[in-house]
XYZ file of C-alpha atoms in Angstrom:
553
model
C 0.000 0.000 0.000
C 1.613 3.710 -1.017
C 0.213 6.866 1.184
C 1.050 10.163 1.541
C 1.880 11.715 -1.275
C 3.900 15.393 -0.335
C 2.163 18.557 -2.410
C 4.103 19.709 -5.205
C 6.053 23.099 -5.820
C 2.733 24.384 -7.197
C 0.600 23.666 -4.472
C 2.803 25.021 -1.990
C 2.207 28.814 -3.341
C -0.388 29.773 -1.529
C 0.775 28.548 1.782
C 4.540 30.143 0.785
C 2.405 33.864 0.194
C 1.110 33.187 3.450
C 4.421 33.354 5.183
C 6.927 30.294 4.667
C 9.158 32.479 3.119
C 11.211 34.019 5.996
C 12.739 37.136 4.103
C 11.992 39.076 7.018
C 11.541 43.065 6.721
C 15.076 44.304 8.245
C 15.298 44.350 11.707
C 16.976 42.951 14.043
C 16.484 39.588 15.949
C 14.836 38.033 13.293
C 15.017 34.259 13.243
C 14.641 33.562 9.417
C 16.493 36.475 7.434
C 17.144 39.777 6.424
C 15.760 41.788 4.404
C 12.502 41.129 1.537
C 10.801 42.228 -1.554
C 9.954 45.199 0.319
C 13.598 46.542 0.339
C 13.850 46.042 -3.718
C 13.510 49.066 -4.696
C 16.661 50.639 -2.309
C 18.922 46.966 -3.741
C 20.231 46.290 -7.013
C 21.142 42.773 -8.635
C 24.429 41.982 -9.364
C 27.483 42.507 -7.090
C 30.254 40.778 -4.482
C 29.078 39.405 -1.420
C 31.827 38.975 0.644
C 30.716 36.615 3.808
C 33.260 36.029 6.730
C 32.936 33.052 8.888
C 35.005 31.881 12.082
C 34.421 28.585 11.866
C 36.824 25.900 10.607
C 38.184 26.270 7.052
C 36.523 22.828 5.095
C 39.909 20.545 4.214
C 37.022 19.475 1.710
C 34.213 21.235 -0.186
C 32.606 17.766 -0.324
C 30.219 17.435 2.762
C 29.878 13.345 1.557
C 33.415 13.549 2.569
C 33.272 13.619 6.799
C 30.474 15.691 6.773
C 31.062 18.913 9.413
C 29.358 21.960 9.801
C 31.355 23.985 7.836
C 30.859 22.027 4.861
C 27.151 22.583 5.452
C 27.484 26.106 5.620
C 29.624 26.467 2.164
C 27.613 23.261 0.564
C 24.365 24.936 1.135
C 25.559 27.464 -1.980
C 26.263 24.741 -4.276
C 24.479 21.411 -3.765
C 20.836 20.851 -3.141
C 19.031 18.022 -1.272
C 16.586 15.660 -2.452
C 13.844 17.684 0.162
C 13.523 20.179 2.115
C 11.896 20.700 5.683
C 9.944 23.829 6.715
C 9.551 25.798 10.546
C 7.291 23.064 11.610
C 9.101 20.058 11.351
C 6.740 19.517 7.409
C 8.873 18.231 4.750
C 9.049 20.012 1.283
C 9.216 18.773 -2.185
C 12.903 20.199 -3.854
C 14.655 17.865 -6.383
C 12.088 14.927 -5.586
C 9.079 16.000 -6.065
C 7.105 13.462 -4.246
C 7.631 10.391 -2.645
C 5.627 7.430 -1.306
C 6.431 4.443 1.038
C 5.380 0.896 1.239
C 2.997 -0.264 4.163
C 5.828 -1.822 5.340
C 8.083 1.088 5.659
C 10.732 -0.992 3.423
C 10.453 0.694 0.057
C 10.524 4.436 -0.977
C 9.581 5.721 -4.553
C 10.729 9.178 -5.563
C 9.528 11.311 -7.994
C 12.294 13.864 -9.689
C 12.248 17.071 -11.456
C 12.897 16.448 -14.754
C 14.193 20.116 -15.616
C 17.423 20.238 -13.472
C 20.933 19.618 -14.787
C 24.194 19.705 -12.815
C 26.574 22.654 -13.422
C 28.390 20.269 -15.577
C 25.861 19.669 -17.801
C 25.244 15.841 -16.147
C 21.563 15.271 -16.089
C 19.750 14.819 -12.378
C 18.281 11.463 -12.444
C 17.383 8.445 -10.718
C 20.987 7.313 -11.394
C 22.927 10.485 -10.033
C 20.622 9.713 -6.927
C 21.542 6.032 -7.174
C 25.698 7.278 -7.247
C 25.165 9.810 -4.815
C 23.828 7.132 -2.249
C 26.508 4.643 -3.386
C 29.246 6.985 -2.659
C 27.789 7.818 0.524
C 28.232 4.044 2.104
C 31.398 3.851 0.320
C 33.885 3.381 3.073
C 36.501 4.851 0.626
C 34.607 8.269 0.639
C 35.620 8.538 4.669
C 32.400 9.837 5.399
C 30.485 10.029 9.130
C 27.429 12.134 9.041
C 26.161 11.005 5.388
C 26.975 7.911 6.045
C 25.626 7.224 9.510
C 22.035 9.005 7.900
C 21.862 6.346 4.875
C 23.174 3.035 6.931
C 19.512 1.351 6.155
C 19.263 1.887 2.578
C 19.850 -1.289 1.033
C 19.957 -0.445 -2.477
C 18.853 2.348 -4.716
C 17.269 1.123 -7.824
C 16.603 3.141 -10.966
C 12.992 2.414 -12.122
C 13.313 5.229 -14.890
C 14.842 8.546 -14.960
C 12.496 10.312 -12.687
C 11.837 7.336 -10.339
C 14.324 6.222 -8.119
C 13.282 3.395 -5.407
C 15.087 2.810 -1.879
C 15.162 -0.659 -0.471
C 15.733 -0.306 2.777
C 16.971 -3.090 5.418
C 14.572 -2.195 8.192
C 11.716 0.786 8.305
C 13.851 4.512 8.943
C 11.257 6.844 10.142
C 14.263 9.320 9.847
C 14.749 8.562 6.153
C 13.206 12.175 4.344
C 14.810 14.277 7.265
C 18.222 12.610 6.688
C 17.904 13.557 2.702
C 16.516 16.863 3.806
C 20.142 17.545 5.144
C 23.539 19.152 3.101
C 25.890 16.115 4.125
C 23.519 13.400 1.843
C 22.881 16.233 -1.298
C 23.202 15.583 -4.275
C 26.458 15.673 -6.609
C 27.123 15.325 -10.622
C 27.725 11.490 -10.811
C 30.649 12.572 -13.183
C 32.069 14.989 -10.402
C 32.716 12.113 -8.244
C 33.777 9.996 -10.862
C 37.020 12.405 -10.920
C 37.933 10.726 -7.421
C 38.115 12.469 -4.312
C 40.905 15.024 -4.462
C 39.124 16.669 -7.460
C 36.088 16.484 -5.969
C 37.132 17.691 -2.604
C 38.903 20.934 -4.436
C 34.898 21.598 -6.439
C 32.320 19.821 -5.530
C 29.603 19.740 -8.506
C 25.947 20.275 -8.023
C 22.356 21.913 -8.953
C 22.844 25.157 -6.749
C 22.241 28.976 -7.583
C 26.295 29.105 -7.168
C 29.331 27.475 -8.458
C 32.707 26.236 -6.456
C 34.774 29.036 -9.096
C 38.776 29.177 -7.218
C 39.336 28.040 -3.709
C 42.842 29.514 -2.251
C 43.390 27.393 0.851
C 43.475 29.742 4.071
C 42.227 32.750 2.302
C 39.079 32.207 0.675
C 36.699 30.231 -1.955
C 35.057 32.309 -4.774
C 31.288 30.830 -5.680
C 30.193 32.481 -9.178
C 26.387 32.582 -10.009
C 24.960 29.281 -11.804
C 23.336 31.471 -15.118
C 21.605 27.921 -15.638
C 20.139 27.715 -12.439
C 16.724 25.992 -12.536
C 15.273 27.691 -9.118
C 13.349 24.308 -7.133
C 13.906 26.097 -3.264
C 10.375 25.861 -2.179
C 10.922 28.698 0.373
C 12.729 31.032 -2.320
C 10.920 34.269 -2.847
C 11.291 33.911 -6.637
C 11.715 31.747 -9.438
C 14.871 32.622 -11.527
C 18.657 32.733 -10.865
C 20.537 34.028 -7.702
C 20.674 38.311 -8.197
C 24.454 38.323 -7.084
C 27.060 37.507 -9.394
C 29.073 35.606 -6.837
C 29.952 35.450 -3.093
C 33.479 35.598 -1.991
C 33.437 33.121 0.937
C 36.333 34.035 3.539
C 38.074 32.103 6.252
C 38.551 34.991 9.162
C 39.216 33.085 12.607
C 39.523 36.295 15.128
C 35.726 37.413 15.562
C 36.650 41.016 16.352
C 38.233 41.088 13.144
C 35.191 39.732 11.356
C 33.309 42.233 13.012
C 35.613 45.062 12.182
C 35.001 44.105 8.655
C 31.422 44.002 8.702
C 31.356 47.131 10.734
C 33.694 48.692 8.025
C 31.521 47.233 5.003
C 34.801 45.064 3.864
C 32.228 42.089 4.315
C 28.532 41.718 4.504
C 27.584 38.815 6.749
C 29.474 37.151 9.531
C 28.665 34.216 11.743
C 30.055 33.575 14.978
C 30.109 37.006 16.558
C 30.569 37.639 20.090
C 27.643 37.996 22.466
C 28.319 41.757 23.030
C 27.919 41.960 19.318
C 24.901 39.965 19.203
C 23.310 42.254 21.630
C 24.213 45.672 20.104
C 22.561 44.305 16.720
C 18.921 43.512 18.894
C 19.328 47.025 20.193
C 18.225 48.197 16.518
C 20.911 49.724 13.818
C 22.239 49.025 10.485
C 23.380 45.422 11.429
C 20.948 42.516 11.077
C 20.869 39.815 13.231
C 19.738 36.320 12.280
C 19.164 34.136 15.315
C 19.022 30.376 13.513
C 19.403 27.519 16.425
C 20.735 24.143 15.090
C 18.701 21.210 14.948
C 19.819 17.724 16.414
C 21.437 17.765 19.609
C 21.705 20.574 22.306
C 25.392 21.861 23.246
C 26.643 19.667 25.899
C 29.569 17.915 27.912
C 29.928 14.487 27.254
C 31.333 12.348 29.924
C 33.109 8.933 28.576
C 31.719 6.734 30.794
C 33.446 3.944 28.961
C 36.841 4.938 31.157
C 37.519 5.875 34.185
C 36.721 8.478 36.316
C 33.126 8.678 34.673
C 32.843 5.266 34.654
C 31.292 5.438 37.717
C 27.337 7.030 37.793
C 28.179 8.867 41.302
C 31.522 10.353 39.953
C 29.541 11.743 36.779
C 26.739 13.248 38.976
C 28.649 14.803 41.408
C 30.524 16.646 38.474
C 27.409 17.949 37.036
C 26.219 19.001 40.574
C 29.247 20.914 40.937
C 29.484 22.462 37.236
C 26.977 25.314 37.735
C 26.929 26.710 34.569
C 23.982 28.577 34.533
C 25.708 32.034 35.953
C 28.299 31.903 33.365
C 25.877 31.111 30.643
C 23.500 34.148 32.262
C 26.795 36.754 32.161
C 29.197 35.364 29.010
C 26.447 34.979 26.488
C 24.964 38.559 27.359
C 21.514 37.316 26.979
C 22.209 35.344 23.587
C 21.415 31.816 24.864
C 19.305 30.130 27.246
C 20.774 27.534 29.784
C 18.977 23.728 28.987
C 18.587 20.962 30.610
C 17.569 18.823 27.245
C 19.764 16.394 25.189
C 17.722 17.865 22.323
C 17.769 21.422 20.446
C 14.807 23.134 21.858
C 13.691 23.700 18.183
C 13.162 20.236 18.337
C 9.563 19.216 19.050
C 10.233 15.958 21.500
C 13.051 17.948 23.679
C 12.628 16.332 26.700
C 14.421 17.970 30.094
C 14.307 17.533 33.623
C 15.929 20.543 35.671
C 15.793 18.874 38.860
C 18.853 16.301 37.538
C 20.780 19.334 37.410
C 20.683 21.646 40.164
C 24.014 22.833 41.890
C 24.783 21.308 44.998
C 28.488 20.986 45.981
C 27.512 19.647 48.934
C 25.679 15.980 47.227
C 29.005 16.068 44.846
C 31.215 15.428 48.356
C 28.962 12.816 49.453
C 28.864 11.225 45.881
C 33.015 11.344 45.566
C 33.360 10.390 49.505
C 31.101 7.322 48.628
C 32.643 6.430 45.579
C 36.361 6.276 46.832
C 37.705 9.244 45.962
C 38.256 10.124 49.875
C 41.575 11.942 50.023
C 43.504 15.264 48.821
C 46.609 16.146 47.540
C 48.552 19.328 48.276
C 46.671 20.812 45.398
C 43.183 19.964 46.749
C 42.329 17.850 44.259
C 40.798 14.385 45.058
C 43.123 11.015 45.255
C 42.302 7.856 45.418
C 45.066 4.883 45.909
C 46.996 7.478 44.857
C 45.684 8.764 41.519
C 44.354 11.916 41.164
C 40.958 12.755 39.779
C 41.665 13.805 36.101
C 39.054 15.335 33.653
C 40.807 15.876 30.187
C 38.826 17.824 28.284
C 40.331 18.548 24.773
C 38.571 22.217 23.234
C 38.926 22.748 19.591
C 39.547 26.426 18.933
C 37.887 26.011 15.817
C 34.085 25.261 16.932
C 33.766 27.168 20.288
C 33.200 31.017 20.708
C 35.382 32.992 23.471
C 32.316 32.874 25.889
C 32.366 28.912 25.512
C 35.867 28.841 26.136
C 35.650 31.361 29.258
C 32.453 29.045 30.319
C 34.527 25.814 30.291
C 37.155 27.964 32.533
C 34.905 28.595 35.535
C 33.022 24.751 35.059
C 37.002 23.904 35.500
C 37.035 26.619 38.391
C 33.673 25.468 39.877
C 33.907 21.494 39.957
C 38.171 22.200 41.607
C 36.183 23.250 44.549
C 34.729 19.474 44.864
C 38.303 18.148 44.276
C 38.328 17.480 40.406
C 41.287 18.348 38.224
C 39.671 19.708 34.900
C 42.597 20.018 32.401
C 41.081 22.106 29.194
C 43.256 21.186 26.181
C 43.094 23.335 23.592
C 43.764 21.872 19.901
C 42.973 22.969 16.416
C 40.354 20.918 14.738
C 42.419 17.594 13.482
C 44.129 17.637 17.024
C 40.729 17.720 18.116
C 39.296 14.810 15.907
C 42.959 13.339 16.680
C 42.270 13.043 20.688
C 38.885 11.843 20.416
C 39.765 8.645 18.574
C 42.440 7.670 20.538
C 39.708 7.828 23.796
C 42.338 10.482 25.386
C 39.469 12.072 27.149
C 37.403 11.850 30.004
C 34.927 15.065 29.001
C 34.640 16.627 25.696
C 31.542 19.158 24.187
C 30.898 17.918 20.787
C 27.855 18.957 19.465
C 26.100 16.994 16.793
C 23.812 18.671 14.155
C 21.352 16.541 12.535
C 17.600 17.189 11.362
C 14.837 15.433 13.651
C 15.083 13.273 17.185
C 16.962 10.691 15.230
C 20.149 11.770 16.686
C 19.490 10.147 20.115
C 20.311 7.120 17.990
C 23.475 8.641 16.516
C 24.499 9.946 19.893
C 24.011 7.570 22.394
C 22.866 3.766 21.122
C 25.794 1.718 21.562
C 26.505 0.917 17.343
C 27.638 4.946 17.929
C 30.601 3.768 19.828
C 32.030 1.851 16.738
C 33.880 4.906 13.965
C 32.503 5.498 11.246
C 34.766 4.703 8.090
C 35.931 8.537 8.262
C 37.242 7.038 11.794
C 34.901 9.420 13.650
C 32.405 7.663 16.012
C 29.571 10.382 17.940
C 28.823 8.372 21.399
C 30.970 10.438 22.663
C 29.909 9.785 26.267
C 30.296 5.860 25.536
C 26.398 4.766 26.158
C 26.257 0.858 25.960
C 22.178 0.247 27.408
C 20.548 -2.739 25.711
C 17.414 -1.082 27.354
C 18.241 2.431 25.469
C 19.032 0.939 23.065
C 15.788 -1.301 22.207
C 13.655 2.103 22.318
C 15.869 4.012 20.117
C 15.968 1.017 17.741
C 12.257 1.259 18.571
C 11.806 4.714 17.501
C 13.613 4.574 14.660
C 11.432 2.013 12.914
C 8.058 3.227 13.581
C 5.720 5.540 11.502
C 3.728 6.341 14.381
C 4.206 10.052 15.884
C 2.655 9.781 19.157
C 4.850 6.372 19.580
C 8.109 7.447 17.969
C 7.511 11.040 20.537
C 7.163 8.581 23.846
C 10.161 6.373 22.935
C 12.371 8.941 22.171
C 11.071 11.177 25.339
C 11.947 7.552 27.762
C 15.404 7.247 25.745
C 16.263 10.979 26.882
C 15.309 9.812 30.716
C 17.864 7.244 30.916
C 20.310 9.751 29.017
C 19.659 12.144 31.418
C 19.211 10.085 35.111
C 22.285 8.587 34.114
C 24.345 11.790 34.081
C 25.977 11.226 30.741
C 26.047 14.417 29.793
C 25.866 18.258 31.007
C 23.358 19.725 29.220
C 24.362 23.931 28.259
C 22.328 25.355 25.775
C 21.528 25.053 22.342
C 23.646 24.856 19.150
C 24.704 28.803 19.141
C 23.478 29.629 15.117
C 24.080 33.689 15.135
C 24.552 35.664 11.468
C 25.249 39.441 11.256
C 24.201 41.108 8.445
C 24.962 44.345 7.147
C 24.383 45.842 3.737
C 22.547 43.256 2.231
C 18.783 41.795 1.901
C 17.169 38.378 1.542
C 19.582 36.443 3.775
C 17.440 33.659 4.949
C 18.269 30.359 6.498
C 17.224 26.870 5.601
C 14.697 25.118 8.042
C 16.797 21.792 7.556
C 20.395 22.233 9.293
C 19.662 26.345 9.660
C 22.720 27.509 7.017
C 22.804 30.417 5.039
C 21.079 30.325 1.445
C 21.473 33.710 -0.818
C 19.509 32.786 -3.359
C 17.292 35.673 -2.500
C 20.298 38.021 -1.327
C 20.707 41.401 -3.023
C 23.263 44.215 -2.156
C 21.581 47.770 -0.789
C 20.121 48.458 2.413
């Protein structure tokens, strides 16, 4: 039996007049964009748009390959998905056009538009979807994220050229919101066929821009795609992008970044400080887009697969002794809002409990006294049979702001005062990656970006504590619970909403009573805009699209 067929392009219009589109008027605060049809008359087409981001240059333009965040936020100019995903949690209709699945949950059929072409002049078809896949699971592609979303697809098989089937090992309730994101979209078959280092260098796909010159530690220049056949179903018109290109540059230091965007050097930034963030909501010429990350909220892990945090007491004491609600209060300036979820709060089955994580040095003495860890050394810090109580916890400088770092420093201040030895270790990304692998941690934030609930499974089931073949594995805290597992496993295969909600809210209880993480706040998304219109984000992994952008106030 085949159900629920998706509405088409067409029959989204009048819901998309009614407000999907979130070009926002300019003003600050706004969660969706910058900027709308409103403000054409004071913009031009054409033009440079130079954007400035802090976060970790790609060492691939290839999201298939690894599959990080910034990948997504470059990809998201060049490569398209197979859907998309609205505010609400509805998916969209964007190279497939509609889809269907067997009663059994085993077999997917999706429709394609037939009028897109990759910049390369490859068709789109059911077998570029059918390679794209394929690459995906290849273990010689080294990908995590891409791969870890299409593990259940079995095969893809090419009915005709607009019809491509999935046969899938087991029902993925997960399946459309996995394609919805930029580490499974799609790529010209014969782009990959190059091999990897090509590839890697410009990545080819059906997006308003094209991958142009990349000069490693500098910048990548993205030229408009003249050919562009427009299939965003949130885009607030039909043709080609109206810049001529984007000019896409690597600035780690987020005063600079801000300097430059204050200056007009650059019109967008991400990353900016908190006291930036703030003086935008106050009203100006700077536009700020507020754009939370799905998937998980940003935590610390604790590897309970080692010791200290092997031990349920040990972990709980350290979270009652963290307190990281002050810091979070007076570093973020307002910008984000302490949680006590494992889950983005834009997520609808977020699931907290703040009671698990009230401060109370006094219950983390009794929890360390009863678990051993009775005596001090000259330092203060907490021995037992002489071995002190040692937290490494490895920061990449690439994915956390100032204010994270500073926050980390006074959790290290607050838990010392319980007798823990926090040692921060601060490493560029690879060193980062580098650590993590080799289990030379005891806490680590790592937050994990990923459309729907579905990332409980990712996170936490105990498959996640075997890498990927990019080497990268995300149970991070080292969760091995046949019981968590069975209801994530659970949750994963059925189509039922009010079921799939109640598994995944019992599967965040025994995350949660079992103190494997520390809860902060979510996924920090911020974009400054200044001198420019029609930045919007995408409702699927919330990056940047400028398909709509125009210079001009």
């Amino acid at each position: 039996m085949l159900h629920s067929l998706r509405p088409t392009r067409a029959r989204l219009a009048g819901a998309l007049a009614g407000g999907l589109v979130l070009t926002l008027a300019a003003c600050s605060g706004g969660s969706g964009g910058s900027g709308g049809s409103d403000d054409a008359a004071a913009t031009t087409d054409g033009g440079t748009l130079v954007y400035a981001t802090g976060d970790a240059e790609p060492t691939c333009l290839d999201p298939h390959v690894g599959g990080n965040y910034p990948q997504a936020l470059i990809s998201t100019q060049y490569l398209e998905p197979l859907v998309g995903r609205d505010a609400d949690g509805t998916i969209l209709p964007w190279l497939a056009t509609e889809w269907t699945t067997s009663e059994d949950g085993l077999t997917w059929d999706f429709t394609l538009a037939d009028d897109v072409t990759f910049t390369d002049g490859t068709p789109f078809d059911a077998e570029a979807v059918k390679v794209n896949v394929e690459h995906l699971q290849d273990p010689d592609t080294q990908s995590s994220t891409g791969y870890l979303a299409m593990q259940k697809v079995q095969q893809v098989e090419v009915v005709d050229a607009t019809h491509a089937r999935f046969h899938l090992t087991e029902p993925d309730a997960a399946l459309l919101e996995s394609l919805s994101q930029q580490w499974t979209a799609m790529e010209s078959p014969a782009g990959i066929a190059r091999g990897m280092d090509a590839n890697c260098a410009e990545p080819v796909g059906t997006g308003p821009f094209v991958v142009d010159e990349w000069t490693p530690q500098q910048q990548v220049v993205l030229v408009r795609n003249d050919e562009y056949v427009n299939r965003d179903p949130q885009s607030d018109h039909d043709g080609v992008a109206h810049l001529d290109q984007i000019v896409w540059r690597f600035i780690p230091d987020a005063a600079t970044r801000y300097a430059a965007l204050r200056s007009g050097e650059v019109q967008v930034i991400d990353n900016p400080q908190p006291d930036a963030i703030a003086q935008a909501d106050e009203g100006g010429d700077i536009t700020h887009v507020d754009a939370p990350r799905p998937g998980s909220s940003n935590r610390i892990e604790l590897n309970s697969l080692q010791a200290p945090f092997d031990d349920v007491r040990v972990r709980e004491a350290f979270v009652r002794a963290a307190d990281p609600e002050p810091g979070i209060e007076t570093l973020f300036a307002g910008t984000a809002t302490r949680s006590t979820s494992p889950l983005s709060s834009v997520e609808p089955v977020a699931y907290s409990d703040a009671d698990l994580f009230t401060t109370d040095a006094d219950a983390a003495d009794a929890l360390l006294d009863e678990a051993g860890w009775t005596e001090r050394d000259d330092e203060g810090y907490r021995t037992r049979d002489g071995q002190r109580l040692t937290v490494r916890f490895p920061v990449s400088t690439n994915q956390s702001v100032a204010a994270e770092q500073s926050l980390f420093e006074q959790i290290q201040a607050n838990t010392k005062e319980v007798g823990f030895e926090v040692v921060l270790e601060p490493m560029d990304l690879s060193g980062w990656y580098g650590a993590l692998g080799a289990h030379e941690y005891e806490a680590v934030s790592a937050p994990y970006t990923k459309v729907g609930p579905d990332v409980l499974r990712i996170l936490y089931h105990s498959e996640g504590t075997v890498p990927a073949p990019s080497g990268y594995f995300a149970n991070h805290a080292g969760v091995t619970d046949p019981a968590l597992d069975d209801l994530l496993d659970r949750a994963a295969t059925t189509s039922d909403d009010a079921e799939r909600a109640d598994l995944y809210e019992q599967a965040q209880k025994i995350v949660l009573e079992g103190y494997y993480i520390l809860p902060l706040y979510d996924q920090q998304n911020h974009f400054l805009t200044r001198g420019v219109t029609g930045v919007r984000t995408l409702d699927t992994v919330s990056t940047p699209t400028f398909l709509d952008a125009r210079l001009g106030a």
